[in-house]
Amino acid sequence: MSFPDRPQTSGDYDQPPRRPAVRRNNAMAIAALTLGILAILLFWTVFGGILLGLLAVIFGIIGARKARGGRAPYGKMSVIGAVLGALGLIASAVIIAIGASILNSDEYKNFDDCVKHADSKSERDACAKDFDREIND
């Protein structure tokens, strides 16, 4: 296509065609960092630590791979989100393991049995004192 008031030069053909501007954001990095922070703050809950931590790790890996491939910025943000998510995931798994070991212990079973057979508040308080004594000894 030529314009009548501008002569066409050979330099016009040497230019590569322009591509439309690509939006340079990394929503995965932002999501990973946000979910990683929430996983750290809520690690003591199953939802917060396990679910949010796992999602932060997944989004962080995807965001970091996009950034490494040059398709998105904020690669460090993706890595930080994935690390925070992993820490929340690990902390939540430790809390769950400790809770499961306590619930499966003989001391807890004795306490549970004692509370089931207790008829008054004073008997339940005695069960709690016995449980504390068994745990600390």
PDB file of C-alpha atoms in Angstrom:
ATOM      1  CA  MET A   1       0.000   0.000   0.000  1.00  0.00           C
ATOM      2  CA  SER A   2       1.498   3.320  -0.967  1.00  0.00           C
ATOM      3  CA  PHE A   3       0.569   6.849  -0.165  1.00  0.00           C
ATOM      4  CA  PRO A   4       0.604   9.376  -2.979  1.00  0.00           C
ATOM      5  CA  ASP A   5       2.316  12.119  -0.963  1.00  0.00           C
ATOM      6  CA  ARG A   6       5.098   9.867   0.426  1.00  0.00           C
ATOM      7  CA  PRO A   7       7.386   7.936  -1.862  1.00  0.00           C
ATOM      8  CA  GLN A   8       8.063   4.387  -0.864  1.00  0.00           C
ATOM      9  CA  THR A   9      11.642   3.629   0.148  1.00  0.00           C
ATOM     10  CA  SER A  10      13.515   0.375   0.411  1.00  0.00           C
ATOM     11  CA  GLY A  11      13.833   0.941   4.209  1.00  0.00           C
ATOM     12  CA  ASP A  12      10.084   0.381   4.601  1.00  0.00           C
ATOM     13  CA  TYR A  13      10.443  -3.247   3.550  1.00  0.00           C
ATOM     14  CA  ASP A  14      13.330  -3.989   5.951  1.00  0.00           C
ATOM     15  CA  GLN A  15      11.233  -3.369   9.051  1.00  0.00           C
ATOM     16  CA  PRO A  16       9.609  -6.461  10.612  1.00  0.00           C
ATOM     17  CA  PRO A  17       5.872  -6.230  11.021  1.00  0.00           C
ATOM     18  CA  ARG A  18       4.882  -4.779  14.338  1.00  0.00           C
ATOM     19  CA  ARG A  19       3.161  -7.053  16.786  1.00  0.00           C
ATOM     20  CA  PRO A  20       0.435  -5.728  19.014  1.00  0.00           C
ATOM     21  CA  ALA A  21       1.635  -4.873  22.498  1.00  0.00           C
ATOM     22  CA  VAL A  22       1.311  -7.813  24.870  1.00  0.00           C
ATOM     23  CA  ARG A  23       0.189  -7.104  28.388  1.00  0.00           C
ATOM     24  CA  ARG A  24       3.100  -7.944  30.645  1.00  0.00           C
ATOM     25  CA  ASN A  25       1.622  -9.166  33.889  1.00  0.00           C
ATOM     26  CA  ASN A  26       1.936 -12.365  35.797  1.00  0.00           C
ATOM     27  CA  ALA A  27      -1.338 -13.086  37.547  1.00  0.00           C
ATOM     28  CA  MET A  28       0.050 -16.445  38.651  1.00  0.00           C
ATOM     29  CA  ALA A  29       2.842 -14.704  40.571  1.00  0.00           C
ATOM     30  CA  ILE A  30       0.403 -12.381  42.301  1.00  0.00           C
ATOM     31  CA  ALA A  31      -1.902 -15.275  43.149  1.00  0.00           C
ATOM     32  CA  ALA A  32       1.020 -17.383  44.426  1.00  0.00           C
ATOM     33  CA  LEU A  33       2.275 -14.617  46.689  1.00  0.00           C
ATOM     34  CA  THR A  34      -1.198 -13.853  48.039  1.00  0.00           C
ATOM     35  CA  LEU A  35      -2.013 -17.509  48.668  1.00  0.00           C
ATOM     36  CA  GLY A  36       1.441 -18.115  50.160  1.00  0.00           C
ATOM     37  CA  ILE A  37       0.972 -15.304  52.669  1.00  0.00           C
ATOM     38  CA  LEU A  38      -2.486 -16.613  53.562  1.00  0.00           C
ATOM     39  CA  ALA A  39      -1.102 -20.142  53.938  1.00  0.00           C
ATOM     40  CA  ILE A  40       1.522 -18.886  56.389  1.00  0.00           C
ATOM     41  CA  LEU A  41      -1.066 -16.931  58.365  1.00  0.00           C
ATOM     42  CA  LEU A  42      -3.617 -19.772  58.400  1.00  0.00           C
ATOM     43  CA  PHE A  43      -1.311 -22.805  58.615  1.00  0.00           C
ATOM     44  CA  TRP A  44      -3.018 -24.022  61.786  1.00  0.00           C
ATOM     45  CA  THR A  45      -6.196 -24.757  59.808  1.00  0.00           C
ATOM     46  CA  VAL A  46      -6.533 -27.564  57.296  1.00  0.00           C
ATOM     47  CA  PHE A  47      -8.018 -25.194  54.718  1.00  0.00           C
ATOM     48  CA  GLY A  48      -5.381 -22.521  55.207  1.00  0.00           C
ATOM     49  CA  GLY A  49      -2.277 -24.605  55.391  1.00  0.00           C
ATOM     50  CA  ILE A  50      -2.992 -27.507  53.102  1.00  0.00           C
ATOM     51  CA  LEU A  51      -5.271 -26.103  50.417  1.00  0.00           C
ATOM     52  CA  LEU A  52      -3.916 -22.565  50.164  1.00  0.00           C
ATOM     53  CA  GLY A  53      -0.330 -23.767  50.505  1.00  0.00           C
ATOM     54  CA  LEU A  54      -0.760 -26.310  47.746  1.00  0.00           C
ATOM     55  CA  LEU A  55      -2.379 -23.750  45.442  1.00  0.00           C
ATOM     56  CA  ALA A  56       0.422 -21.255  46.181  1.00  0.00           C
ATOM     57  CA  VAL A  57       3.037 -23.839  45.253  1.00  0.00           C
ATOM     58  CA  ILE A  58       1.247 -24.742  42.010  1.00  0.00           C
ATOM     59  CA  PHE A  59       0.665 -21.106  40.963  1.00  0.00           C
ATOM     60  CA  GLY A  60       4.208 -20.191  41.967  1.00  0.00           C
ATOM     61  CA  ILE A  61       5.698 -22.896  39.788  1.00  0.00           C
ATOM     62  CA  ILE A  62       3.525 -21.907  36.825  1.00  0.00           C
ATOM     63  CA  GLY A  63       4.374 -18.214  37.312  1.00  0.00           C
ATOM     64  CA  ALA A  64       8.093 -18.900  37.633  1.00  0.00           C
ATOM     65  CA  ARG A  65       8.090 -21.011  34.469  1.00  0.00           C
ATOM     66  CA  LYS A  66       6.305 -18.232  32.572  1.00  0.00           C
ATOM     67  CA  ALA A  67       8.821 -15.689  33.855  1.00  0.00           C
ATOM     68  CA  ARG A  68      11.783 -17.898  32.980  1.00  0.00           C
ATOM     69  CA  GLY A  69      10.409 -18.320  29.467  1.00  0.00           C
ATOM     70  CA  GLY A  70      10.172 -14.541  29.069  1.00  0.00           C
ATOM     71  CA  ARG A  71       6.398 -14.564  28.773  1.00  0.00           C
ATOM     72  CA  ALA A  72       5.773 -12.778  32.081  1.00  0.00           C
ATOM     73  CA  PRO A  73       7.551 -10.663  34.695  1.00  0.00           C
ATOM     74  CA  TYR A  74       7.814 -11.150  38.462  1.00  0.00           C
ATOM     75  CA  GLY A  75       9.684 -14.443  38.559  1.00  0.00           C
ATOM     76  CA  LYS A  76      11.000 -13.739  42.063  1.00  0.00           C
ATOM     77  CA  MET A  77       7.481 -13.033  43.291  1.00  0.00           C
ATOM     78  CA  SER A  78       6.412 -16.440  41.982  1.00  0.00           C
ATOM     79  CA  VAL A  79       9.274 -18.169  43.770  1.00  0.00           C
ATOM     80  CA  ILE A  80       8.580 -16.329  47.038  1.00  0.00           C
ATOM     81  CA  GLY A  81       4.882 -17.282  46.803  1.00  0.00           C
ATOM     82  CA  ALA A  82       5.767 -20.912  46.173  1.00  0.00           C
ATOM     83  CA  VAL A  83       8.219 -20.976  49.105  1.00  0.00           C
ATOM     84  CA  LEU A  84       5.684 -19.389  51.472  1.00  0.00           C
ATOM     85  CA  GLY A  85       3.052 -21.860  50.285  1.00  0.00           C
ATOM     86  CA  ALA A  86       5.419 -24.763  50.865  1.00  0.00           C
ATOM     87  CA  LEU A  87       6.232 -23.505  54.370  1.00  0.00           C
ATOM     88  CA  GLY A  88       2.522 -23.190  55.157  1.00  0.00           C
ATOM     89  CA  LEU A  89       1.928 -26.660  53.747  1.00  0.00           C
ATOM     90  CA  ILE A  90       4.737 -28.184  55.827  1.00  0.00           C
ATOM     91  CA  ALA A  91       3.675 -26.394  59.012  1.00  0.00           C
ATOM     92  CA  SER A  92       0.091 -27.532  58.538  1.00  0.00           C
ATOM     93  CA  ALA A  93       1.196 -31.120  57.930  1.00  0.00           C
ATOM     94  CA  VAL A  94       3.235 -31.024  61.149  1.00  0.00           C
ATOM     95  CA  ILE A  95       0.244 -29.685  63.100  1.00  0.00           C
ATOM     96  CA  ILE A  96      -1.985 -32.415  61.663  1.00  0.00           C
ATOM     97  CA  ALA A  97       0.588 -35.116  62.484  1.00  0.00           C
ATOM     98  CA  ILE A  98       0.917 -33.887  66.066  1.00  0.00           C
ATOM     99  CA  GLY A  99      -2.856 -33.753  66.443  1.00  0.00           C
ATOM    100  CA  ALA A 100      -3.263 -37.240  65.027  1.00  0.00           C
ATOM    101  CA  SER A 101      -0.593 -38.642  67.340  1.00  0.00           C
ATOM    102  CA  ILE A 102      -2.270 -37.058  70.358  1.00  0.00           C
ATOM    103  CA  LEU A 103      -5.696 -38.359  69.381  1.00  0.00           C
ATOM    104  CA  ASN A 104      -4.303 -41.880  68.885  1.00  0.00           C
ATOM    105  CA  SER A 105      -2.375 -41.943  72.160  1.00  0.00           C
ATOM    106  CA  ASP A 106      -3.347 -44.156  75.095  1.00  0.00           C
ATOM    107  CA  GLU A 107      -3.473 -41.107  77.370  1.00  0.00           C
ATOM    108  CA  TYR A 108      -6.106 -39.453  75.195  1.00  0.00           C
ATOM    109  CA  LYS A 109      -8.145 -42.659  74.991  1.00  0.00           C
ATOM    110  CA  ASN A 110      -8.092 -42.879  78.801  1.00  0.00           C
ATOM    111  CA  PHE A 111      -9.130 -39.225  79.028  1.00  0.00           C
ATOM    112  CA  ASP A 112     -11.929 -39.700  76.494  1.00  0.00           C
ATOM    113  CA  ASP A 113     -13.211 -42.757  78.351  1.00  0.00           C
ATOM    114  CA  CYS A 114     -13.050 -40.902  81.671  1.00  0.00           C
ATOM    115  CA  VAL A 115     -14.994 -37.918  80.300  1.00  0.00           C
ATOM    116  CA  LYS A 116     -17.670 -40.184  78.789  1.00  0.00           C
ATOM    117  CA  HIS A 117     -18.285 -41.774  82.180  1.00  0.00           C
ATOM    118  CA  ALA A 118     -18.105 -38.519  84.177  1.00  0.00           C
ATOM    119  CA  ASP A 119     -21.456 -37.292  85.451  1.00  0.00           C
ATOM    120  CA  SER A 120     -20.490 -33.912  86.875  1.00  0.00           C
ATOM    121  CA  LYS A 121     -18.188 -31.029  86.149  1.00  0.00           C
ATOM    122  CA  SER A 122     -15.927 -31.916  89.052  1.00  0.00           C
ATOM    123  CA  GLU A 123     -15.459 -35.446  87.652  1.00  0.00           C
ATOM    124  CA  ARG A 124     -14.606 -33.993  84.226  1.00  0.00           C
ATOM    125  CA  ASP A 125     -12.126 -31.630  85.885  1.00  0.00           C
ATOM    126  CA  ALA A 126     -10.553 -34.622  87.643  1.00  0.00           C
ATOM    127  CA  CYS A 127     -10.267 -36.348  84.248  1.00  0.00           C
ATOM    128  CA  ALA A 128      -8.475 -33.269  82.857  1.00  0.00           C
ATOM    129  CA  LYS A 129      -6.058 -33.232  85.819  1.00  0.00           C
ATOM    130  CA  ASP A 130      -5.332 -36.943  85.363  1.00  0.00           C
ATOM    131  CA  PHE A 131      -4.736 -36.388  81.650  1.00  0.00           C
ATOM    132  CA  ASP A 132      -2.313 -33.533  82.357  1.00  0.00           C
ATOM    133  CA  ARG A 133      -0.467 -35.685  84.889  1.00  0.00           C
ATOM    134  CA  GLU A 134      -0.185 -38.592  82.404  1.00  0.00           C
ATOM    135  CA  ILE A 135       1.075 -36.319  79.638  1.00  0.00           C
ATOM    136  CA  ASN A 136       3.694 -34.584  81.801  1.00  0.00           C
ATOM    137  CA  ASP A 137       5.034 -37.785  83.422  1.00  0.00           C
TER     138      ASP A 137
END
